[in-house]
Amino acid sequence: MSGQAAVELKGGMYTLLSLQIHSIEADAIELALKNKVQQAPGFFKETPIVIDLSPVEHMPELDTDKLLQLVKDYNLVAIAARVNDKSSPAACSIKLPVLDAGGPRADKSADTAEQDKDGAKDTPATPELTSGGVIDMPVAGPTIVTRPVRSGQQVYAQGGELVVLGQAGPGAELIADSNIHVYGPLRGRALCGVTGNTDARIFCRSLEAELVSVAGNYKPLEEIPADLKGKPAQIWLDGDRLVIEALK
Amino acid sequence: MSKIIVVTSGKGGVGKTTTSASIATGLAQRGFKTCVIDFDVGLRNLDLIMGCERRVVYDLVNLVNQEASLQQTLIKDKRVDNLYILPASQTRDKDALTIEGVARVIHKLKQNEFDYIICDSPAGIEKGAKMALYFADEAIITTNPEVSSVRDSDRILGILQSESRRAKMDEEPVKEHLLITRYNPNRVQEGQMLSVDDIVDLLAIPLLGIIPESQAVLEASNAGKPVILDDESNAGQAYNDAIARLLGEERPHRFMEAQKKGFLKRLFG
């Protein structure tokens, strides 16, 4: 038992979901939360999240207690709040540890960060500036599924890509925060970018899906072009238009 | 070492009990000590198809509840040596089964040196079906050539992959076999049924056999005699082929082609 301390402090990087708040209206927040959770019931259950208050942190009307209660009601576990200014009203009132914005985000958008520094110190960052990278998650490794995904089964690749080597049967659900690749026939549902990544794409060798979705924009089988059925295809988001096209 | 095979499908009425009876009988005919268990508690059928309904004294639930011994409960088949039937209870329901209780029964069968234990699953994906597949080493997925049956089979394959003992213990997965029953090549040709290729493509598991739709199956059930004992019938021969494949033999698949109707048959049906 010698040598090993009972506790040890270590630094670490963790993949976390962040919930960005764009409204101070509790009803609007609740509705949006409800919709999000309904898209993948079960997957948000007990998920640790960071509440990103930066768009609304300077609005004293925001009821942070109510917000935390809502988040709790939808089975999410808030572990911290993220703000740009630790002295803002929201940062002071929320009963959570407060994280400063910055970190990896700052070097990714260096220009924006520079602008922030040049501007008046107390000027809050506008929502436009921060909403560029809503979810700036360190990419997790791909989830690779070597067996067929059967009807009624759900696979969720949290924080990364999902690769399915076999088929996904009708009634199966493939869910990923990033891209989805399916090498067998895709007959079930495929939802990529479920946490808001609009750059996520679905690639498949035989498109027979019941439903495809990128960052919440979906199309059911009926709306999938008939000439693409059973063909290799990719699905991606162009603005808010879902594009389904042949893979050449 | 006993091998446990579950016969399951998700959907009802596709031929699970007929298949369980014939597979168990076929294995016993080849000299393996075999027991077939009816898990359909409350809707006892296996004993009818095996023709031993008048000899049922104790049943699976009595055994699970330790109200009777294995020797008292097992019914020895009169036609085939090495074959034993463990009937379901007619008066209880599926809640009477527990994993611990079933585990005890399986353990006793293993102690009695059974080579094969065939579990005849009830329809559905609820407790009874999960209980029947929990201990399986291999699974025979019984499917009719129609869309809803294939879909349900896909669902039950998913449950095998996630809720069987092998899955939970992270052991080698349950070995899956596809058995297509009530196959009618003429109706496939007319587009009224899915073809073998369609089904294999949809389910992506190895094909164990194709049992043609046959009057002999109904006649055998009514007579309380597993159809495999009817050597003359297509269905009986197809089950024999399936047994051979289950034991590792290579046999070409039969009964897939539509029969050309002769002149007289066309005239008189």
Short mmCIF file of C-alpha atoms in Angstrom, two decimals:
data_model
loop_
_atom_site.label_atom_id
_atom_site.label_comp_id
_atom_site.label_asym_id
_atom_site.label_seq_id
_atom_site.Cartn_x
_atom_site.Cartn_y
_atom_site.Cartn_z
CA MET A 1 0.00 0.00 0.00
CA SER A 2 3.04 2.29 0.04
CA GLY A 3 3.60 4.99 -2.54
CA GLN A 4 -0.02 5.32 -3.55
CA ALA A 5 -1.67 8.39 -2.03
CA ALA A 6 -5.30 8.05 -1.04
CA VAL A 7 -6.22 10.94 -3.32
CA GLU A 8 -4.46 12.59 -6.17
CA LEU A 9 -5.17 15.81 -8.01
CA LYS A 10 -4.94 15.52 -11.74
CA GLY A 11 -5.82 17.73 -14.66
CA GLY A 12 -8.04 16.29 -17.36
CA MET A 13 -9.99 17.19 -20.47
CA TYR A 14 -13.56 15.91 -20.63
CA THR A 15 -16.15 15.88 -23.36
CA LEU A 16 -19.16 17.81 -22.12
CA LEU A 17 -22.37 18.97 -23.66
CA SER A 18 -23.12 22.62 -23.29
CA LEU A 19 -26.62 23.99 -23.22
CA GLN A 20 -26.65 27.49 -24.61
CA ILE A 21 -29.43 29.71 -23.33
CA HIS A 22 -30.81 32.20 -25.82
CA SER A 23 -33.92 33.29 -23.99
CA ILE A 24 -34.87 34.54 -20.56
CA GLU A 25 -38.45 33.29 -20.89
CA ALA A 26 -38.88 30.16 -18.80
CA ASP A 27 -41.70 28.91 -21.05
CA ALA A 28 -39.62 29.26 -24.21
CA ILE A 29 -36.68 27.51 -22.58
CA GLU A 30 -38.90 24.71 -21.37
CA LEU A 31 -40.44 24.20 -24.81
CA ALA A 32 -37.03 24.12 -26.50
CA LEU A 33 -35.69 21.70 -23.89
CA LYS A 34 -38.69 19.47 -24.27
CA ASN A 35 -38.21 19.33 -28.04
CA LYS A 36 -34.52 18.54 -27.73
CA VAL A 37 -35.05 15.81 -25.17
CA GLN A 38 -37.85 14.28 -27.22
CA GLN A 39 -35.55 13.86 -30.21
CA ALA A 40 -33.54 11.27 -28.34
CA PRO A 41 -35.38 10.29 -25.19
CA GLY A 42 -33.12 8.39 -22.88
CA PHE A 43 -29.93 9.85 -24.20
CA PHE A 44 -30.07 13.09 -22.30
CA LYS A 45 -30.90 11.24 -19.14
CA GLU A 46 -28.54 12.13 -16.31
CA THR A 47 -26.16 13.68 -18.82
CA PRO A 48 -23.73 16.14 -17.24
CA ILE A 49 -23.93 19.51 -18.98
CA VAL A 50 -22.50 22.97 -18.79
CA ILE A 51 -25.08 25.75 -18.99
CA ASP A 52 -23.76 28.42 -21.32
CA LEU A 53 -25.25 31.68 -20.09
CA SER A 54 -23.11 34.00 -22.21
CA PRO A 55 -25.89 35.22 -24.53
CA VAL A 56 -28.12 36.23 -21.63
CA GLU A 57 -25.73 36.82 -18.76
CA HIS A 58 -26.33 40.56 -18.63
CA MET A 59 -30.07 40.30 -18.39
CA PRO A 60 -30.97 40.54 -14.70
CA GLU A 61 -34.49 39.30 -15.48
CA LEU A 62 -33.15 35.78 -16.01
CA ASP A 63 -34.39 33.59 -13.16
CA THR A 64 -31.45 31.24 -12.70
CA ASP A 65 -33.14 29.17 -9.99
CA LYS A 66 -36.04 28.46 -12.30
CA LEU A 67 -33.60 27.60 -15.09
CA LEU A 68 -31.77 25.08 -12.92
CA GLN A 69 -35.06 23.53 -11.88
CA LEU A 70 -36.10 23.16 -15.55
CA VAL A 71 -32.80 21.55 -16.44
CA LYS A 72 -33.23 19.18 -13.52
CA ASP A 73 -36.82 18.40 -14.51
CA TYR A 74 -35.57 17.18 -17.87
CA ASN A 75 -33.10 14.87 -16.19
CA LEU A 76 -29.98 16.80 -17.14
CA VAL A 77 -27.30 17.32 -14.53
CA ALA A 78 -25.90 20.84 -14.61
CA ILE A 79 -22.34 20.82 -13.31
CA ALA A 80 -21.23 24.37 -14.14
CA ALA A 81 -22.26 27.58 -15.83
CA ARG A 82 -20.23 29.26 -18.52
CA VAL A 83 -20.12 33.05 -18.79
CA ASN A 84 -17.95 35.72 -20.41
CA ASP A 85 -18.01 38.00 -17.39
CA LYS A 86 -17.88 36.56 -13.90
CA SER A 87 -19.44 39.72 -12.44
CA SER A 88 -22.52 39.65 -14.68
CA PRO A 89 -25.93 39.33 -12.95
CA ALA A 90 -26.51 35.77 -14.18
CA ALA A 91 -23.01 34.68 -13.09
CA CYS A 92 -23.63 36.10 -9.61
CA SER A 93 -27.07 34.64 -9.11
CA ILE A 94 -26.69 31.10 -10.51
CA LYS A 95 -26.04 28.46 -7.87
CA LEU A 96 -23.38 26.64 -9.84
CA PRO A 97 -19.60 26.88 -10.23
CA VAL A 98 -18.90 29.47 -12.90
CA LEU A 99 -16.44 28.89 -15.71
CA ASP A 100 -14.86 31.68 -17.69
CA ALA A 101 -15.34 31.60 -21.42
CA GLY A 102 -12.12 31.12 -23.33
CA GLY A 103 -9.83 28.13 -23.13
CA PRO A 104 -9.72 26.16 -26.33
CA ARG A 105 -12.36 28.40 -27.88
CA ALA A 106 -10.08 31.44 -27.72
CA ASP A 107 -7.29 30.09 -29.87
CA LYS A 108 -9.71 28.61 -32.38
CA SER A 109 -11.21 31.97 -33.14
CA ALA A 110 -8.23 34.16 -32.47
CA ASP A 111 -9.65 37.09 -34.41
CA THR A 112 -12.74 37.22 -32.28
CA ALA A 113 -10.71 36.97 -29.14
CA GLU A 114 -8.53 39.85 -30.25
CA GLN A 115 -11.59 41.93 -30.94
CA ASP A 116 -12.85 41.21 -27.48
CA LYS A 117 -9.65 42.42 -25.91
CA ASP A 118 -9.54 45.57 -28.03
CA GLY A 119 -13.10 46.50 -27.24
CA ALA A 120 -14.13 48.10 -24.00
CA LYS A 121 -13.51 45.68 -21.19
CA ASP A 122 -16.98 45.78 -19.79
CA THR A 123 -18.77 45.45 -23.10
CA PRO A 124 -20.39 42.06 -23.11
CA ALA A 125 -19.60 39.77 -25.98
CA THR A 126 -22.55 39.76 -28.33
CA PRO A 127 -24.34 36.44 -28.82
CA GLU A 128 -23.20 36.45 -32.47
CA LEU A 129 -19.59 36.26 -31.43
CA THR A 130 -20.00 33.27 -29.16
CA SER A 131 -22.64 31.35 -31.03
CA GLY A 132 -20.05 30.48 -33.68
CA GLY A 133 -19.03 27.38 -31.80
CA VAL A 134 -22.06 26.35 -29.82
CA ILE A 135 -20.62 23.02 -28.94
CA ASP A 136 -16.91 23.04 -28.97
CA MET A 137 -16.40 19.48 -27.97
CA PRO A 138 -13.10 17.71 -28.07
CA VAL A 139 -13.76 14.94 -30.58
CA ALA A 140 -14.18 11.53 -28.99
CA GLY A 141 -12.97 8.47 -30.89
CA PRO A 142 -15.38 6.78 -33.28
CA THR A 143 -17.85 4.19 -32.05
CA ILE A 144 -17.50 1.15 -34.32
CA VAL A 145 -20.31 -1.41 -34.39
CA THR A 146 -19.35 -4.69 -36.05
CA ARG A 147 -22.68 -6.51 -35.62
CA PRO A 148 -25.94 -5.58 -37.33
CA VAL A 149 -28.05 -3.05 -35.44
CA ARG A 150 -31.45 -4.73 -35.07
CA SER A 151 -34.97 -3.39 -35.01
CA GLY A 152 -35.60 -1.77 -31.63
CA GLN A 153 -31.92 -1.24 -30.82
CA GLN A 154 -30.40 2.18 -30.33
CA VAL A 155 -26.74 3.07 -30.69
CA TYR A 156 -25.51 6.48 -29.59
CA ALA A 157 -21.99 7.65 -30.36
CA GLN A 158 -21.58 10.41 -27.81
CA GLY A 159 -19.13 13.11 -28.79
CA GLY A 160 -17.94 11.37 -31.92
CA GLU A 161 -18.58 9.44 -35.10
CA LEU A 162 -20.62 6.29 -35.46
CA VAL A 163 -19.46 3.59 -37.87
CA VAL A 164 -21.75 0.63 -38.50
CA LEU A 165 -20.13 -2.14 -40.53
CA GLY A 166 -23.28 -4.23 -40.97
CA GLN A 167 -26.84 -3.25 -41.57
CA ALA A 168 -29.21 -1.15 -39.51
CA GLY A 169 -32.59 -2.87 -39.58
CA PRO A 170 -35.96 -1.17 -39.85
CA GLY A 171 -36.84 0.33 -36.48
CA ALA A 172 -33.18 0.59 -35.41
CA GLU A 173 -31.85 4.00 -34.36
CA LEU A 174 -28.35 5.27 -35.07
CA ILE A 175 -27.52 8.46 -33.22
CA ALA A 176 -24.25 10.38 -33.20
CA ASP A 177 -22.94 13.78 -32.21
CA SER A 178 -20.77 13.72 -35.32
CA ASN A 179 -20.91 11.79 -38.64
CA ILE A 180 -22.61 8.45 -39.21
CA HIS A 181 -21.22 5.87 -41.65
CA VAL A 182 -23.18 2.74 -42.52
CA TYR A 183 -21.61 0.08 -44.72
CA GLY A 184 -24.55 -2.33 -44.77
CA PRO A 185 -28.04 -1.28 -45.85
CA LEU A 186 -29.39 1.62 -43.78
CA ARG A 187 -33.03 0.69 -43.14
CA GLY A 188 -33.67 2.28 -39.75
CA ARG A 189 -33.32 5.85 -38.55
CA ALA A 190 -30.08 7.81 -38.62
CA LEU A 191 -29.72 11.04 -36.66
CA CYS A 192 -26.37 12.80 -36.78
CA GLY A 193 -25.28 16.00 -35.09
CA VAL A 194 -27.94 15.51 -32.42
CA THR A 195 -26.25 17.96 -30.07
CA GLY A 196 -26.28 20.71 -32.66
CA ASN A 197 -23.30 19.97 -34.92
CA THR A 198 -24.62 21.23 -38.28
CA ASP A 199 -21.48 20.03 -40.09
CA ALA A 200 -22.22 16.39 -39.31
CA ARG A 201 -23.10 14.14 -42.25
CA ILE A 202 -24.56 10.72 -42.85
CA PHE A 203 -22.84 8.43 -45.36
CA CYS A 204 -24.34 5.12 -46.40
CA ARG A 205 -23.86 2.46 -49.06
CA SER A 206 -27.53 1.67 -49.49
CA LEU A 207 -30.04 4.33 -48.50
CA GLU A 208 -33.30 2.71 -47.40
CA ALA A 209 -33.68 4.72 -44.20
CA GLU A 210 -36.98 5.36 -42.46
CA LEU A 211 -35.76 8.76 -41.39
CA VAL A 212 -32.58 10.79 -41.68
CA SER A 213 -31.73 13.86 -39.63
CA VAL A 214 -28.85 16.31 -39.36
CA ALA A 215 -28.84 18.55 -36.26
CA GLY A 216 -32.59 18.21 -35.88
CA ASN A 217 -33.48 18.78 -39.55
CA TYR A 218 -35.09 15.59 -40.69
CA LYS A 219 -36.76 13.90 -43.62
CA PRO A 220 -38.85 10.73 -43.45
CA LEU A 221 -38.64 7.96 -46.03
CA GLU A 222 -41.52 9.43 -48.03
CA GLU A 223 -39.49 12.54 -48.77
CA ILE A 224 -36.30 10.74 -49.73
CA PRO A 225 -35.91 10.92 -53.52
CA ALA A 226 -37.04 7.58 -54.98
CA ASP A 227 -34.11 7.38 -57.40
CA LEU A 228 -31.69 7.38 -54.45
CA LYS A 229 -33.32 4.52 -52.61
CA GLY A 230 -30.95 1.58 -52.28
CA LYS A 231 -28.07 3.72 -53.63
CA PRO A 232 -24.93 5.03 -51.95
CA ALA A 233 -25.75 8.47 -50.60
CA GLN A 234 -24.70 11.25 -48.27
CA ILE A 235 -26.94 13.52 -46.26
CA TRP A 236 -25.80 16.93 -45.08
CA LEU A 237 -27.07 20.33 -44.12
CA ASP A 238 -26.83 23.31 -46.46
CA GLY A 239 -27.99 26.20 -44.29
CA ASP A 240 -31.22 24.78 -42.96
CA ARG A 241 -31.92 22.70 -46.06
CA LEU A 242 -31.32 18.97 -45.74
CA VAL A 243 -29.50 17.72 -48.83
CA ILE A 244 -29.71 14.07 -49.83
CA GLU A 245 -27.45 13.28 -52.75
CA ALA A 246 -25.84 10.33 -54.47
CA LEU A 247 -22.29 9.41 -53.52
CA LYS A 248 -20.31 9.27 -56.68
CA MET B 1 -21.64 -30.51 -22.27
CA SER B 2 -25.31 -29.69 -22.89
CA LYS B 3 -26.17 -27.31 -25.67
CA ILE B 4 -29.18 -25.04 -25.17
CA ILE B 5 -31.09 -24.02 -28.29
CA VAL B 6 -34.00 -21.57 -28.19
CA VAL B 7 -36.63 -21.63 -30.93
CA THR B 8 -38.02 -18.11 -31.12
CA SER B 9 -39.58 -15.60 -33.51
CA GLY B 10 -41.22 -12.62 -31.85
CA LYS B 11 -44.36 -13.14 -33.90
CA GLY B 12 -46.93 -15.77 -33.01
CA GLY B 13 -48.23 -18.56 -35.20
CA VAL B 14 -45.14 -18.87 -37.37
CA GLY B 15 -44.31 -22.46 -36.36
CA LYS B 16 -42.12 -22.27 -33.26
CA THR B 17 -43.74 -25.22 -31.50
CA THR B 18 -43.85 -27.32 -34.68
CA THR B 19 -40.16 -26.55 -35.15
CA SER B 20 -39.23 -27.25 -31.53
CA ALA B 21 -40.99 -30.62 -31.69
CA SER B 22 -39.33 -31.64 -34.95
CA ILE B 23 -35.85 -30.38 -34.09
CA ALA B 24 -35.93 -32.14 -30.70
CA THR B 25 -37.23 -35.35 -32.26
CA GLY B 26 -34.64 -35.22 -35.05
CA LEU B 27 -31.76 -34.76 -32.60
CA ALA B 28 -33.02 -37.62 -30.43
CA GLN B 29 -33.33 -39.88 -33.51
CA ARG B 30 -29.64 -39.29 -34.14
CA GLY B 31 -28.86 -40.56 -30.65
CA PHE B 32 -28.56 -37.34 -28.69
CA LYS B 33 -30.24 -37.23 -25.29
CA THR B 34 -32.66 -34.36 -25.80
CA CYS B 35 -35.19 -32.45 -23.72
CA VAL B 36 -37.70 -30.00 -25.17
CA ILE B 37 -39.13 -27.41 -22.75
CA ASP B 38 -42.42 -25.58 -23.36
CA PHE B 39 -41.96 -22.01 -22.08
CA ASP B 40 -45.42 -20.95 -23.19
CA VAL B 41 -46.83 -21.05 -19.65
CA GLY B 42 -50.59 -20.60 -19.77
CA LEU B 43 -50.95 -21.64 -23.41
CA ARG B 44 -49.59 -25.16 -23.31
CA ASN B 45 -49.27 -26.56 -26.86
CA LEU B 46 -46.09 -28.55 -27.16
CA ASP B 47 -47.54 -31.61 -25.42
CA LEU B 48 -50.35 -31.68 -27.98
CA ILE B 49 -47.97 -31.61 -30.91
CA MET B 50 -45.80 -34.25 -29.25
CA GLY B 51 -48.86 -36.34 -28.55
CA CYS B 52 -48.27 -36.65 -24.81
CA GLU B 53 -50.99 -34.38 -23.45
CA ARG B 54 -52.62 -37.23 -21.52
CA ARG B 55 -49.44 -38.01 -19.64
CA VAL B 56 -48.84 -34.55 -18.14
CA VAL B 57 -48.82 -34.73 -14.35
CA TYR B 58 -46.36 -32.06 -13.23
CA ASP B 59 -45.15 -29.14 -15.30
CA LEU B 60 -42.39 -26.54 -15.65
CA VAL B 61 -43.88 -24.25 -12.99
CA ASN B 62 -44.01 -27.11 -10.45
CA LEU B 63 -40.39 -27.79 -11.22
CA VAL B 64 -39.39 -24.13 -10.95
CA ASN B 65 -41.21 -23.89 -7.60
CA GLN B 66 -39.56 -27.13 -6.46
CA GLU B 67 -42.92 -28.83 -5.97
CA ALA B 68 -41.86 -31.82 -8.08
CA SER B 69 -38.61 -33.49 -9.04
CA LEU B 70 -37.15 -33.52 -12.54
CA GLN B 71 -37.81 -37.27 -12.84
CA GLN B 72 -41.46 -36.74 -11.92
CA THR B 73 -41.91 -33.91 -14.40
CA LEU B 74 -40.09 -35.14 -17.50
CA ILE B 75 -42.26 -37.11 -19.94
CA LYS B 76 -40.42 -39.77 -21.89
CA ASP B 77 -41.43 -39.90 -25.54
CA LYS B 78 -42.97 -43.23 -26.60
CA ARG B 79 -41.80 -43.17 -30.21
CA VAL B 80 -38.21 -41.98 -30.00
CA ASP B 81 -35.58 -43.02 -27.46
CA ASN B 82 -33.57 -40.29 -25.70
CA LEU B 83 -36.40 -37.77 -26.08
CA TYR B 84 -38.04 -36.07 -23.10
CA ILE B 85 -40.72 -33.39 -22.90
CA LEU B 86 -41.01 -30.78 -20.16
CA PRO B 87 -44.55 -29.42 -20.49
CA ALA B 88 -45.79 -25.93 -19.61
CA SER B 89 -48.44 -25.24 -17.04
CA GLN B 90 -51.94 -24.54 -18.30
CA THR B 91 -53.20 -22.85 -15.18
CA ARG B 92 -50.43 -20.39 -14.38
CA ASP B 93 -49.00 -17.42 -16.25
CA LYS B 94 -45.53 -16.34 -17.26
CA ASP B 95 -44.91 -14.45 -14.03
CA ALA B 96 -44.60 -17.83 -12.35
CA LEU B 97 -41.16 -18.19 -13.99
CA THR B 98 -38.04 -16.67 -12.48
CA ILE B 99 -34.49 -16.60 -13.82
CA GLU B 100 -33.25 -18.36 -10.67
CA GLY B 101 -35.92 -21.03 -10.99
CA VAL B 102 -35.24 -21.65 -14.67
CA ALA B 103 -31.49 -21.67 -13.97
CA ARG B 104 -32.08 -24.44 -11.43
CA VAL B 105 -34.05 -26.50 -13.98
CA ILE B 106 -31.38 -26.05 -16.65
CA HIS B 107 -28.70 -26.98 -14.15
CA LYS B 108 -30.54 -30.19 -13.26
CA LEU B 109 -30.92 -31.11 -16.93
CA LYS B 110 -27.19 -30.58 -17.41
CA GLN B 111 -26.48 -32.82 -14.40
CA ASN B 112 -28.62 -35.49 -16.07
CA GLU B 113 -26.31 -35.33 -19.09
CA PHE B 114 -28.70 -34.06 -21.70
CA ASP B 115 -26.88 -33.30 -24.95
CA TYR B 116 -29.49 -30.85 -26.18
CA ILE B 117 -32.04 -28.70 -24.38
CA ILE B 118 -34.56 -27.15 -26.80
CA CYS B 119 -36.48 -24.15 -25.45
CA ASP B 120 -39.80 -23.54 -27.19
CA SER B 121 -40.37 -19.80 -26.73
CA PRO B 122 -43.77 -18.13 -26.47
CA ALA B 123 -44.57 -15.34 -28.93
CA GLY B 124 -43.85 -11.73 -28.05
CA ILE B 125 -40.85 -10.03 -26.53
CA GLU B 126 -42.05 -10.03 -22.94
CA LYS B 127 -40.99 -11.98 -19.91
CA GLY B 128 -41.82 -15.46 -21.22
CA ALA B 129 -39.83 -14.99 -24.42
CA LYS B 130 -36.91 -13.40 -22.56
CA MET B 131 -36.91 -16.26 -20.07
CA ALA B 132 -36.80 -18.82 -22.90
CA LEU B 133 -33.86 -17.19 -24.67
CA TYR B 134 -31.86 -16.14 -21.61
CA PHE B 135 -29.76 -19.31 -21.28
CA ALA B 136 -29.45 -20.06 -25.02
CA ASP B 137 -26.17 -21.03 -26.67
CA GLU B 138 -27.81 -21.09 -30.09
CA ALA B 139 -31.04 -19.68 -31.47
CA ILE B 140 -33.28 -20.87 -34.27
CA ILE B 141 -35.13 -17.80 -35.55
CA THR B 142 -38.38 -19.03 -37.08
CA THR B 143 -39.69 -16.69 -39.76
CA ASN B 144 -42.58 -16.74 -42.24
CA PRO B 145 -41.97 -15.14 -45.64
CA GLU B 146 -43.84 -11.96 -44.87
CA VAL B 147 -42.74 -8.47 -43.82
CA SER B 148 -44.13 -8.30 -40.28
CA SER B 149 -42.69 -11.69 -39.34
CA VAL B 150 -39.26 -10.67 -40.63
CA ARG B 151 -39.44 -7.38 -38.74
CA ASP B 152 -40.28 -9.18 -35.49
CA SER B 153 -37.42 -11.61 -36.06
CA ASP B 154 -35.06 -8.67 -36.42
CA ARG B 155 -36.34 -7.36 -33.10
CA ILE B 156 -35.85 -10.67 -31.31
CA LEU B 157 -32.30 -10.90 -32.73
CA GLY B 158 -31.63 -7.55 -31.09
CA ILE B 159 -32.92 -8.87 -27.77
CA LEU B 160 -30.71 -11.97 -28.10
CA GLN B 161 -27.74 -9.68 -28.65
CA SER B 162 -28.44 -7.56 -25.62
CA GLU B 163 -30.43 -9.55 -23.08
CA SER B 164 -29.28 -13.14 -23.27
CA ARG B 165 -27.01 -14.53 -20.59
CA ARG B 166 -24.14 -14.71 -23.08
CA ALA B 167 -24.57 -11.03 -23.91
CA LYS B 168 -24.77 -10.02 -20.26
CA MET B 169 -21.73 -12.10 -19.29
CA ASP B 170 -19.84 -10.75 -22.29
CA GLU B 171 -19.28 -14.28 -23.60
CA GLU B 172 -19.22 -15.37 -27.23
CA PRO B 173 -22.56 -14.27 -28.73
CA VAL B 174 -25.51 -16.64 -29.20
CA LYS B 175 -25.13 -18.50 -32.52
CA GLU B 176 -28.04 -17.52 -34.77
CA HIS B 177 -29.79 -19.70 -37.35
CA LEU B 178 -32.56 -18.66 -39.72
CA LEU B 179 -35.37 -21.14 -40.38
CA ILE B 180 -37.96 -20.06 -42.92
CA THR B 181 -41.26 -21.86 -42.41
CA ARG B 182 -44.47 -22.00 -44.49
CA TYR B 183 -42.50 -21.23 -47.64
CA ASN B 184 -44.56 -21.41 -50.81
CA PRO B 185 -42.46 -20.91 -53.97
CA ASN B 186 -45.55 -20.47 -56.14
CA ARG B 187 -46.74 -17.57 -54.04
CA VAL B 188 -43.24 -16.10 -54.01
CA GLN B 189 -43.27 -16.21 -57.81
CA GLU B 190 -46.58 -14.38 -57.82
CA GLY B 191 -45.15 -11.72 -55.54
CA GLN B 192 -47.37 -12.58 -52.58
CA MET B 193 -44.52 -13.67 -50.34
CA LEU B 194 -40.95 -12.58 -49.67
CA SER B 195 -38.32 -14.78 -51.33
CA VAL B 196 -35.55 -16.62 -49.44
CA ASP B 197 -33.04 -14.10 -50.81
CA ASP B 198 -35.11 -11.16 -49.54
CA ILE B 199 -35.34 -12.64 -46.05
CA VAL B 200 -31.66 -13.57 -45.83
CA ASP B 201 -30.80 -10.06 -47.04
CA LEU B 202 -33.06 -8.44 -44.44
CA LEU B 203 -31.92 -10.49 -41.46
CA ALA B 204 -28.29 -11.17 -42.44
CA ILE B 205 -27.93 -14.44 -40.49
CA PRO B 206 -27.01 -17.93 -41.81
CA LEU B 207 -29.85 -19.96 -43.29
CA LEU B 208 -30.52 -23.24 -41.48
CA GLY B 209 -33.40 -24.42 -43.62
CA ILE B 210 -36.54 -23.76 -45.58
CA ILE B 211 -39.68 -25.63 -44.55
CA PRO B 212 -42.22 -25.65 -47.36
CA GLU B 213 -45.86 -24.89 -46.65
CA SER B 214 -47.42 -28.31 -46.39
CA GLN B 215 -50.66 -30.05 -45.54
CA ALA B 216 -48.50 -32.63 -43.76
CA VAL B 217 -47.65 -30.12 -41.00
CA LEU B 218 -51.29 -29.62 -40.07
CA GLU B 219 -52.04 -33.33 -40.29
CA ALA B 220 -49.04 -34.16 -38.11
CA SER B 221 -50.08 -31.57 -35.49
CA ASN B 222 -53.60 -32.94 -35.38
CA ALA B 223 -52.23 -36.45 -35.00
CA GLY B 224 -49.89 -35.38 -32.17
CA LYS B 225 -46.84 -36.51 -34.09
CA PRO B 226 -43.87 -34.26 -34.98
CA VAL B 227 -43.82 -33.79 -38.77
CA ILE B 228 -40.16 -34.86 -38.98
CA LEU B 229 -41.39 -38.44 -38.40
CA ASP B 230 -43.30 -38.20 -41.70
CA ASP B 231 -40.44 -39.15 -44.07
CA GLU B 232 -42.72 -38.95 -47.08
CA SER B 233 -43.55 -35.26 -46.66
CA ASN B 234 -41.50 -32.34 -47.97
CA ALA B 235 -41.74 -30.64 -44.59
CA GLY B 236 -40.42 -33.74 -42.78
CA GLN B 237 -37.49 -34.01 -45.18
CA ALA B 238 -36.77 -30.29 -44.88
CA TYR B 239 -36.59 -30.59 -41.08
CA ASN B 240 -34.21 -33.54 -41.50
CA ASP B 241 -31.96 -31.40 -43.68
CA ALA B 242 -32.08 -28.62 -41.08
CA ILE B 243 -30.97 -31.05 -38.33
CA ALA B 244 -28.07 -32.19 -40.50
CA ARG B 245 -26.99 -28.57 -41.03
CA LEU B 246 -27.39 -27.82 -37.32
CA LEU B 247 -24.90 -30.66 -36.69
CA GLY B 248 -22.46 -29.16 -39.18
CA GLU B 249 -23.26 -31.12 -42.35
CA GLU B 250 -23.38 -29.31 -45.69
CA ARG B 251 -26.63 -29.88 -47.55
CA PRO B 252 -28.07 -27.98 -50.52
CA HIS B 253 -31.31 -26.13 -49.82
CA ARG B 254 -34.40 -27.76 -51.34
CA PHE B 255 -38.05 -26.84 -51.91
CA MET B 256 -37.21 -23.35 -53.17
CA GLU B 257 -38.40 -23.76 -56.73
CA ALA B 258 -42.00 -23.35 -57.84
CA GLN B 259 -43.59 -26.60 -58.99
CA LYS B 260 -44.67 -26.57 -62.60
CA LYS B 261 -48.24 -27.68 -62.69
CA GLY B 262 -48.88 -30.59 -65.04
CA PHE B 263 -51.61 -30.54 -67.65
CA LEU B 264 -54.09 -32.54 -65.58
CA LYS B 265 -53.30 -30.57 -62.41
CA ARG B 266 -53.99 -27.33 -64.26
CA LEU B 267 -57.29 -28.71 -65.48
CA PHE B 268 -58.47 -30.08 -62.17
CA GLY B 269 -56.51 -27.86 -59.70
#
